Coordinates of C-alpha atoms (C1' of nucleotides) in Angstrom, one line a residue:
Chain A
X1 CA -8.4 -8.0 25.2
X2 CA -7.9 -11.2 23.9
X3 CA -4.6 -12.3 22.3
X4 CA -5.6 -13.0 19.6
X5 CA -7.5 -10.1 19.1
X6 CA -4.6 -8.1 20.6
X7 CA -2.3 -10.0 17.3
X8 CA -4.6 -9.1 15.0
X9 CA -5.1 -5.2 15.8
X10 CA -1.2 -4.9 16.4
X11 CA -0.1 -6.7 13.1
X12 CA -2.7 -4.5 11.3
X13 CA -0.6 -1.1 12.9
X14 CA 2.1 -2.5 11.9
X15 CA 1.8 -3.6 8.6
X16 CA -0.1 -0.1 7.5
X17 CA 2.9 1.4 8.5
X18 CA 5.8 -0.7 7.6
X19 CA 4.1 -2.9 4.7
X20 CA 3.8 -6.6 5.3
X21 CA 7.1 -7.7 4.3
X22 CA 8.3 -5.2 6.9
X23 CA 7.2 -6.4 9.7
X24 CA 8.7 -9.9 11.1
X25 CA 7.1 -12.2 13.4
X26 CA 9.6 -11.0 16.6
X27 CA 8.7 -7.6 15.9
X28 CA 5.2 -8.6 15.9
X29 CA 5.4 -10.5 19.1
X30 CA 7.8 -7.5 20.8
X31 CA 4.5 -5.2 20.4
X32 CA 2.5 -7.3 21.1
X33 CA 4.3 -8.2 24.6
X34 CA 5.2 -12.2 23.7
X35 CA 7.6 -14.0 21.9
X36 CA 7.3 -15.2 18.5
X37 CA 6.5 -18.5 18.8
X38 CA 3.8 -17.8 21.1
X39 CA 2.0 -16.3 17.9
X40 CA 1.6 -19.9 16.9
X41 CA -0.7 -20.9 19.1
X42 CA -3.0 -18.3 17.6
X43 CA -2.8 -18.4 14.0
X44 CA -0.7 -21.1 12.1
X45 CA 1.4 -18.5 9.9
X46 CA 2.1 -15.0 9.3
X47 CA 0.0 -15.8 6.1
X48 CA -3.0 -16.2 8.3
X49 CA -2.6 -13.6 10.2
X50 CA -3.2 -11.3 7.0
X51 CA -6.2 -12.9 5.6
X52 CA -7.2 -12.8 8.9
X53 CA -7.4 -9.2 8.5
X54 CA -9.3 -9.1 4.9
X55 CA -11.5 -11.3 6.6
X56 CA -12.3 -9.5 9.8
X57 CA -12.6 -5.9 7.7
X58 CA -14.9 -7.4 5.1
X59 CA -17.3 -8.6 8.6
X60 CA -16.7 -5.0 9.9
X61 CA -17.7 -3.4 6.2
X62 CA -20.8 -5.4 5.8
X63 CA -22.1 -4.6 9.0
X64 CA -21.4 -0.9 8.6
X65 CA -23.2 -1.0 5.4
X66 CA -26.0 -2.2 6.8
X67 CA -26.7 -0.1 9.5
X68 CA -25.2 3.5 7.6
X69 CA -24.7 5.1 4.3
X70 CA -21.8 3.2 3.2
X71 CA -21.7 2.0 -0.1
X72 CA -21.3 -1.5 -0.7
X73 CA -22.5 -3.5 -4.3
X74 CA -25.6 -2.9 -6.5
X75 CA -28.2 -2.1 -4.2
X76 CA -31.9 -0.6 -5.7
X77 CA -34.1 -0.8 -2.6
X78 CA -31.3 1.5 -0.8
X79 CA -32.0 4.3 -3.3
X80 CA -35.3 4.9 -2.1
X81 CA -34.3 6.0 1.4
X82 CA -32.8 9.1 -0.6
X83 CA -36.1 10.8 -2.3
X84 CA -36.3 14.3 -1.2
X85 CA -32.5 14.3 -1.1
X86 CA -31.0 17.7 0.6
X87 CA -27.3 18.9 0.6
X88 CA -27.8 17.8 4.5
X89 CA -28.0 14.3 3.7
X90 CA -25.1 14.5 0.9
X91 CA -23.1 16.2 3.6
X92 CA -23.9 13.1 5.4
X93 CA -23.7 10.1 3.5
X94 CA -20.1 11.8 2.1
X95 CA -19.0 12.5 6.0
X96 CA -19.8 9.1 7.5
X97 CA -17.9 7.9 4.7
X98 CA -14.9 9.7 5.0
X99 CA -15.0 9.6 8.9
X100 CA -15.4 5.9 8.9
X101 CA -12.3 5.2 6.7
X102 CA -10.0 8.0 7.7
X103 CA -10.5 7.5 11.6
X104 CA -12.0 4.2 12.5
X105 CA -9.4 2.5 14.7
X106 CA -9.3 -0.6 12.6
X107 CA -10.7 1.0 8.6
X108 CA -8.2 3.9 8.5
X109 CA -5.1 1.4 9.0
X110 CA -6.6 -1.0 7.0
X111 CA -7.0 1.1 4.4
X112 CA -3.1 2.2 4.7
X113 CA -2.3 -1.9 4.7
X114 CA -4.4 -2.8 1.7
X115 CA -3.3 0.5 -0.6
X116 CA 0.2 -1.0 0.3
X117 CA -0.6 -4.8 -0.6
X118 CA -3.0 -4.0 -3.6
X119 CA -0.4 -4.7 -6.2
X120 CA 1.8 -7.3 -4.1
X121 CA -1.0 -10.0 -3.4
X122 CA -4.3 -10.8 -5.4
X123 CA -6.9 -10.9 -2.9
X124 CA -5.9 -7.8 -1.8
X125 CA -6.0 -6.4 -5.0
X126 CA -9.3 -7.5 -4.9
X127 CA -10.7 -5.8 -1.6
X128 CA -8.9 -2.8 -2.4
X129 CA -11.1 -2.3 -6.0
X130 CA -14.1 -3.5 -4.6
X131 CA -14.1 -1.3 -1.4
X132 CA -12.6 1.8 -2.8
X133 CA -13.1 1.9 -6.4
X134 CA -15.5 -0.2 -8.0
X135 CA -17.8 -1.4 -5.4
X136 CA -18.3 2.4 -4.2
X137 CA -18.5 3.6 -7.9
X138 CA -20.9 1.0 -9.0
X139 CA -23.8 1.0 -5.5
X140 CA -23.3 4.9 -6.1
X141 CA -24.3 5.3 -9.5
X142 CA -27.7 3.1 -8.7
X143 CA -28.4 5.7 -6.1
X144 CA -27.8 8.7 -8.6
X145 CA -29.7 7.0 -11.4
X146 CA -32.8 6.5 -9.1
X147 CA -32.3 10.2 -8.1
X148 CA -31.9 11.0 -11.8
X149 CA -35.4 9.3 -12.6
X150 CA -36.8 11.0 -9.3
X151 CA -36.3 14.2 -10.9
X152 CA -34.1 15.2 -8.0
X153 CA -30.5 15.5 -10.1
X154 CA -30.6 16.8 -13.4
X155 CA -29.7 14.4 -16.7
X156 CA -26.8 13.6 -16.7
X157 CA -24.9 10.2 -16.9
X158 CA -25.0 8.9 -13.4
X159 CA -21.7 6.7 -13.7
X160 CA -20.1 10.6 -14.2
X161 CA -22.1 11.7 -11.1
X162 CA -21.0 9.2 -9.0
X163 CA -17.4 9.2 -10.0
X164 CA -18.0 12.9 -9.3
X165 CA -19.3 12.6 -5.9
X166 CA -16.9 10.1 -5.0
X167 CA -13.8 10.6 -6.2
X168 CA -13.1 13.8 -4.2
X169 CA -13.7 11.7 -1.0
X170 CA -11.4 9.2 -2.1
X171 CA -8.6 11.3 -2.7
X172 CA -8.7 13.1 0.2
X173 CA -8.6 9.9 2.0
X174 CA -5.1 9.8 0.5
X175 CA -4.3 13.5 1.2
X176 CA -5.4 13.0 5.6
X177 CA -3.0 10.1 5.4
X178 CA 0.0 12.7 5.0
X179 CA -1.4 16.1 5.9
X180 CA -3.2 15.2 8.8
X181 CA -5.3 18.4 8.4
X182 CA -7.8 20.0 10.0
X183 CA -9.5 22.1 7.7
X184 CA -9.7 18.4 5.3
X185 CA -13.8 18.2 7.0
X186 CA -14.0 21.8 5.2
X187 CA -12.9 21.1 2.3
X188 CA -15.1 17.7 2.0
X189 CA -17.9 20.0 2.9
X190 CA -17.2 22.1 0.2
X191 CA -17.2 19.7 -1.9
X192 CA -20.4 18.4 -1.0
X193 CA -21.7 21.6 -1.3
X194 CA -20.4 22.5 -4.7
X195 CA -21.3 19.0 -5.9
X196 CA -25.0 19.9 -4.8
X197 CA -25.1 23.2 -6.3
X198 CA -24.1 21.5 -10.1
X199 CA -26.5 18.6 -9.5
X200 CA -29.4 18.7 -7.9
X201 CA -32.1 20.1 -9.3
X202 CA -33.7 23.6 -7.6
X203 CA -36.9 23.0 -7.1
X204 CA -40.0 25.3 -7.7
Chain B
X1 CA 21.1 -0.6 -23.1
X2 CA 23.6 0.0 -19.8
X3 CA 23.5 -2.3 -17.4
X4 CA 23.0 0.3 -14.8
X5 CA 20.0 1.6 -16.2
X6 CA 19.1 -1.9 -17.0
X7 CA 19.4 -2.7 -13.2
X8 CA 17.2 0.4 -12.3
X9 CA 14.3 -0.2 -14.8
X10 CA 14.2 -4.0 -14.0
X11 CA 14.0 -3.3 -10.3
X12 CA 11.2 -0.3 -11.1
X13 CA 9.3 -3.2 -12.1
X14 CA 9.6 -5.3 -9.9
X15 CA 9.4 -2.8 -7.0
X16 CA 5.7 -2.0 -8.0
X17 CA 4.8 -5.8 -8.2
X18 CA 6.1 -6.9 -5.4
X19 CA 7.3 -4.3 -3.2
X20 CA 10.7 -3.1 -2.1
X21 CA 11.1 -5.3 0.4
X22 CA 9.2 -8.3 -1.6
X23 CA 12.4 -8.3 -4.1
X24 CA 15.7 -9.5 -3.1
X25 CA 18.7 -8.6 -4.9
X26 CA 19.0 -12.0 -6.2
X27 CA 15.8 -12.1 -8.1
X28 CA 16.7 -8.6 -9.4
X29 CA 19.9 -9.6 -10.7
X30 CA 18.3 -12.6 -12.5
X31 CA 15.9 -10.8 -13.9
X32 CA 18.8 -8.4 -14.7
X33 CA 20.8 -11.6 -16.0
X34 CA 23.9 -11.3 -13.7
X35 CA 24.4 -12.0 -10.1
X36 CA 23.7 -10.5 -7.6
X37 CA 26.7 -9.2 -6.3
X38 CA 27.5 -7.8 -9.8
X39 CA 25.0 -5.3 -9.1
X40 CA 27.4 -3.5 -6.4
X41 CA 29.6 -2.7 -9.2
X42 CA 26.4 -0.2 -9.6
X43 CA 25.1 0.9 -7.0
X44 CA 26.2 0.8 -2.9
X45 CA 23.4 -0.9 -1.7
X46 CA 19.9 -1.8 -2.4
X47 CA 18.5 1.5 -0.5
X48 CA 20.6 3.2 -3.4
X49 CA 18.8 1.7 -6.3
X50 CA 15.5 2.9 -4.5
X51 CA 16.7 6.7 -4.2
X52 CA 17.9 6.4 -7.5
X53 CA 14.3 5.8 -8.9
X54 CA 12.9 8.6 -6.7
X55 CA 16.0 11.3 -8.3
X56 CA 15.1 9.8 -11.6
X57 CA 11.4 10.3 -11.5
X58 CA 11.9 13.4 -10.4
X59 CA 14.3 14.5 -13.4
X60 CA 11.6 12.9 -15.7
X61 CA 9.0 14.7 -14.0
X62 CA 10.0 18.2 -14.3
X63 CA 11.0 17.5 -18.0
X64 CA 7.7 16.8 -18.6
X65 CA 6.1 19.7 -16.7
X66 CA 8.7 22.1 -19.1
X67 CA 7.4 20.8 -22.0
X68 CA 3.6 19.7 -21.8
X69 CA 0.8 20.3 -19.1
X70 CA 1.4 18.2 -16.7
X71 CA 0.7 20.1 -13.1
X72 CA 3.9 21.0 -11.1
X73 CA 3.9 23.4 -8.1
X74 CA 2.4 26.8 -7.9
X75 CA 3.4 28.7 -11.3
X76 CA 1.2 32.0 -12.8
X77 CA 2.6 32.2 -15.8
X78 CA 1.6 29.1 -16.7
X79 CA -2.1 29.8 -16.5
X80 CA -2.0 32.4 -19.3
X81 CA -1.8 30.0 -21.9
X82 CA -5.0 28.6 -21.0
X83 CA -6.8 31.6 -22.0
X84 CA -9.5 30.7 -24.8
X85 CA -9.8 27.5 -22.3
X86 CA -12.2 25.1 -24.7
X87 CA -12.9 21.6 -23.8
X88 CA -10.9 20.5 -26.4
X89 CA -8.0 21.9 -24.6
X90 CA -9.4 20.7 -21.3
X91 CA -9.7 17.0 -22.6
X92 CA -6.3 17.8 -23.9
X93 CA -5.1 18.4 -20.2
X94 CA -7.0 15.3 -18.7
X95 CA -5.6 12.9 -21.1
X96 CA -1.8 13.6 -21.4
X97 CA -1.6 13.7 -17.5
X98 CA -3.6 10.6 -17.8
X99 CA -1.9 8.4 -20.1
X100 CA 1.3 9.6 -18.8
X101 CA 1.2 8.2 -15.5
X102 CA -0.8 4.5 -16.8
X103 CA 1.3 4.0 -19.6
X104 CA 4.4 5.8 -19.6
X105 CA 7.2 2.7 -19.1
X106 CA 8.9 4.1 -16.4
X107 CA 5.6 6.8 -14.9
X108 CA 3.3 4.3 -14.9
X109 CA 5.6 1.7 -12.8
X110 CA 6.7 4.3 -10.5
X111 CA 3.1 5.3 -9.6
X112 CA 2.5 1.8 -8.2
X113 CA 5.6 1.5 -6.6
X114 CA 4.8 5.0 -4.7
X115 CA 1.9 4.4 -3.6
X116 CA 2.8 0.9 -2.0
X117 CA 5.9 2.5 -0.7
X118 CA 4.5 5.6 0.6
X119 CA 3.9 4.8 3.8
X120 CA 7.1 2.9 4.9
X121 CA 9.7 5.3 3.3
X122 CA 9.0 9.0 4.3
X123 CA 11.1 10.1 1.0
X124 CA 8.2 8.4 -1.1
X125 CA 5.7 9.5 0.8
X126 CA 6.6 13.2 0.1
X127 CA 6.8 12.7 -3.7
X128 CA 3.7 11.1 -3.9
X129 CA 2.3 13.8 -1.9
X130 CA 3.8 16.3 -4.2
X131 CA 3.1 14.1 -7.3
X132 CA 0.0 13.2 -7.0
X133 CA -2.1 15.0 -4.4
X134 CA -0.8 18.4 -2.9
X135 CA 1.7 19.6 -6.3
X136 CA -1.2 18.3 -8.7
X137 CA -4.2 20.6 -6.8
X138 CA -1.5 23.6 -6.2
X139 CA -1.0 23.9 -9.5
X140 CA -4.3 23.2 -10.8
X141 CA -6.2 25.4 -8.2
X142 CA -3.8 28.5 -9.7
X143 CA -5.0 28.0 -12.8
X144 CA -8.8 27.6 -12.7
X145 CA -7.9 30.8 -10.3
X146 CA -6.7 32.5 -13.3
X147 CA -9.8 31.3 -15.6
X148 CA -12.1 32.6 -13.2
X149 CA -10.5 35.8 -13.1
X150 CA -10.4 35.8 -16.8
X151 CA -14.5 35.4 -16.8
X152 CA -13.6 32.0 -18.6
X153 CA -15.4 29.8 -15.6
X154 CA -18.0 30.2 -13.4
X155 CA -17.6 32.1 -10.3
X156 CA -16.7 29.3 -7.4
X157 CA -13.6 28.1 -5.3
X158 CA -11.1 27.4 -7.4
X159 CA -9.9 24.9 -4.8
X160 CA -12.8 23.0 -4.6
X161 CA -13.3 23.0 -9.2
X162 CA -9.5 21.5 -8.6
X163 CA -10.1 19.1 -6.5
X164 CA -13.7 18.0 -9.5
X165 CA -11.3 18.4 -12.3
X166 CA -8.3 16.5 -11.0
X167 CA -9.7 13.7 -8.0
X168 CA -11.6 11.4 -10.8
X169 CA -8.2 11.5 -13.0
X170 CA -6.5 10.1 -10.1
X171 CA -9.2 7.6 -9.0
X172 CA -8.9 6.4 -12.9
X173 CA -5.9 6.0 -12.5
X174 CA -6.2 3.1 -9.9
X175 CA -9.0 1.6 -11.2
X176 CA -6.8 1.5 -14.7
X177 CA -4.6 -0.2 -12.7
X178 CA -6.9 -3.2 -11.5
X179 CA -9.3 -3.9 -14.6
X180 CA -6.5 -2.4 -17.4
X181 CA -10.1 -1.9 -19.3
X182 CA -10.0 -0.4 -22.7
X183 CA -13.2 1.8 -22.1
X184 CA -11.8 4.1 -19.5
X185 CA -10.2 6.6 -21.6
X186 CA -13.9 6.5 -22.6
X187 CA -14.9 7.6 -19.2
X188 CA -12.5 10.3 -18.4
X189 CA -13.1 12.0 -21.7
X190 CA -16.9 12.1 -20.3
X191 CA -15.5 13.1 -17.0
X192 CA -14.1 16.3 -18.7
X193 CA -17.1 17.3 -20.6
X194 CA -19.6 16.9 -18.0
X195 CA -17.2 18.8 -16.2
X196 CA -16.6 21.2 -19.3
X197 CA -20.7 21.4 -18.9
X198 CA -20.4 22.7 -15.2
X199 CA -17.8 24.7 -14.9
X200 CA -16.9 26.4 -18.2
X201 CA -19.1 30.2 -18.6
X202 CA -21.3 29.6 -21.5
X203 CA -20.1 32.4 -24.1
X204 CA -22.4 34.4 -26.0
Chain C
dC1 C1' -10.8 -28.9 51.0
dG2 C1' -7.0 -30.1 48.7
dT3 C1' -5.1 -32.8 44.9
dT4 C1' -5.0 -34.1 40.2
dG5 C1' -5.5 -34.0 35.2
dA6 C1' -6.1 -31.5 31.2
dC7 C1' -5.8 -27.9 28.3
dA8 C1' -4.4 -23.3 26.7
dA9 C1' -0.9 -20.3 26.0
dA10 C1' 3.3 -18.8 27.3
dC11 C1' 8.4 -19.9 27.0
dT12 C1' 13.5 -21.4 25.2
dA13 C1' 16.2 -23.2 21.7
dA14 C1' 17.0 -24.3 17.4
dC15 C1' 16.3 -25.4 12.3
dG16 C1' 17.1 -24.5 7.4
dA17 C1' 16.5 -20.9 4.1
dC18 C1' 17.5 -16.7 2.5
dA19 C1' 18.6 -11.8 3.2
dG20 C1' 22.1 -7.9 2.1
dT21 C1' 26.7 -7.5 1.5
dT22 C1' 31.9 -8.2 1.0
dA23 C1' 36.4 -10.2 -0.7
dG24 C1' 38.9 -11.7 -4.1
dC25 C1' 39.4 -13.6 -8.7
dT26 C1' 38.8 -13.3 -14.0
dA27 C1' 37.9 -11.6 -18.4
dT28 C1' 37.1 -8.1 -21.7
dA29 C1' 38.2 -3.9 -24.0
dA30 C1' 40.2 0.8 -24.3
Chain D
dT1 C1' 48.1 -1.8 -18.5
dT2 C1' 44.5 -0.4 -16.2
dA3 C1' 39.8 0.0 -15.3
dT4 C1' 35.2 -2.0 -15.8
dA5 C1' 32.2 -5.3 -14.8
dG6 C1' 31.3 -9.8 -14.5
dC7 C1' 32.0 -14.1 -11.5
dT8 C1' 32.3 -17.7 -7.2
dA9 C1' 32.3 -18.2 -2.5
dA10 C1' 31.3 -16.9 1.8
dC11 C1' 30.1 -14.0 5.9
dT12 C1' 26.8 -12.4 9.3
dG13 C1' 22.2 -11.7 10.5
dT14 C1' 17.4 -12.3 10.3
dC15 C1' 13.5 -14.7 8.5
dG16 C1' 9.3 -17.9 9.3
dT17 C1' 8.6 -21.8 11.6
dT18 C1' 8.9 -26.1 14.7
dA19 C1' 9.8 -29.0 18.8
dG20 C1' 9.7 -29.6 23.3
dT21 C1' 9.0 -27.6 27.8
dT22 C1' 6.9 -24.7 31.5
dT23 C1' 3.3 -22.1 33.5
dG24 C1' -1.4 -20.8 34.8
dT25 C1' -6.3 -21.8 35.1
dC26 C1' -10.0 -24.4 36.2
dA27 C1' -13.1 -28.4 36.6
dA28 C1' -13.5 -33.0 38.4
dC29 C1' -12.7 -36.2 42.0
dG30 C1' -11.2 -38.5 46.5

DNA sequence: CGTTGACAAACTAACGACAGTTAGCTATAA
DNA sequence: TTATAGCTAACTGTCGTTAGTTTGTCAACG
């Protein structure tokens, strides 16, 4: 792997785990295997290394959304893919999700770094909301309103639904982080499952 | 007010803007209005004024659970009182835990500091654990146990009805954080009675 | 084929700034 | 008078960063 590359994966361990302000540039270098002035030839400062980071998730996150379930910003065309929507496919879109974030070598410690920076530094304030709060919220409660005027979820307000769908998967985000779990994929199933049962409409 | 507790509220602050390790003793004793080293004639070092906030939290925190319903760890009686459960009461719940932990002067700061903290300190990461995600569901899974027992909900995992009722409170909670918008008090209170709607056995 | 030049990326050494903390002095108030 | 709680000054260590140097790689050239 590249150095750079090799920087940039390392400081991201790092800093989920010790915060940004808690990792120095030596210690940085010492994992990395070089000294820290070497980092220099890579990026200019520790500052860049860190956007560096927002950067290269928001790249990963678009591209994820465009090949999977993910939710990303306002999005009607994406709806569509969902008539005829079964528990299976909810069990799916909610477990790529969660999967993606809780165990993808580079999302899950991302997601550590920027829950730690959120408050500290603006833009990561930013990419925090719009990743796990609002952005999800606001592309899932297009989908549920579409499936609302399908007739596949009953009438109800779909903001509601989607903080209802989502919200479960975002906190136990937070609860794998400590627990580690194994039974967490049960729960999120049940979940899902529940969350079907109130929702979507039986049909005939 | 005493300077010590002056010392620890100003550094609460700071601490969830900035971090622990963003704030050196010197800015806290400026904000304080002494110098820095004035602040060892309170605590032994800066790790101290940390644990302090944790022990002091956690004496707010079960003062609070004594007197209102704010979920603590596992506790049967409590559940009794919840018998009649009407979404008044349920609202009731939601709202006080709610408002407690974004606008309570020392709560509300302590939340933010937690949950950038949480990963570097293993002390803070078990309180917010306990706070926020395993003492919160423990608690509230025992009493929707109770209400189903007492034919007052519908018959499903208590667990999982925790996990509805509680997960969009906490999700709230950070997005109150980020937009400090007026309308979200607006949108738990419609969490609650859709979730009133679900889960609550329609009488008569 | 072997030498050279150029560039990338590592290194050592060091800079000034600031970190947490301590020692010792001073002033207020019980 | 004695304790409390402020102060100044300074210590040691670490911080992010820079300057200057060495090493390795590889293409171009005699």
């Amino acid at each position: 792997m590249k150095t750079k590359d090799l920087i940039l994966i390392t400081a991201l361990n790092l800093f989920s785990e010790r915060g940004y302000d808690g990792v120095s540039m030596r210690e940085l270098a010492a994992a990395v295997g070089i000294k820290a002035a070497s980092i220099y030839n890579h990026f200019s400062s520790k500052e860049e290394i860190f956007n560096s980071l927002l950067a290269e998730m928001q790249n990963r996150y678009e591209k994820i959304v465009h090949t999977v379930s993910i939710p990303t910003g306002t999005s009607k065309e994406a709806a569509i893919q969902y008539v005829g929507i079964s528990e299976e496919r909810l069990q799916q879109i909610a477990g790529e999700l969660f999967l993606y974030f809780a165990k993808d070598e580079f999302a899950a410690p991302f997601r550590k770094m920027i829950t730690s920076e959120q408050y500290r530094n603006s833009d990561a304030g930013d990419i925090f909301s719009q990743m796990f709060i609002n952005g999800a919220l606001e592309y899932q409660t297009e989908l549920f309103k579409n499936l609302i005027e399908q007739g596949e979820f009953i009438d109800a307000d779909p903001e509601i639904i989607a903080l209802h769908f989502y919200s479960p998967i975002f906190l136990l985000l937070a609860k794998y982080d400590e627990t580690r779990e194994q039974n967490i994929m049960e729960k999120l199933y049940k979940h899902v499952s529940q969350f079907s049962k109130l929702y979507v409409k039986r049909c005939g």
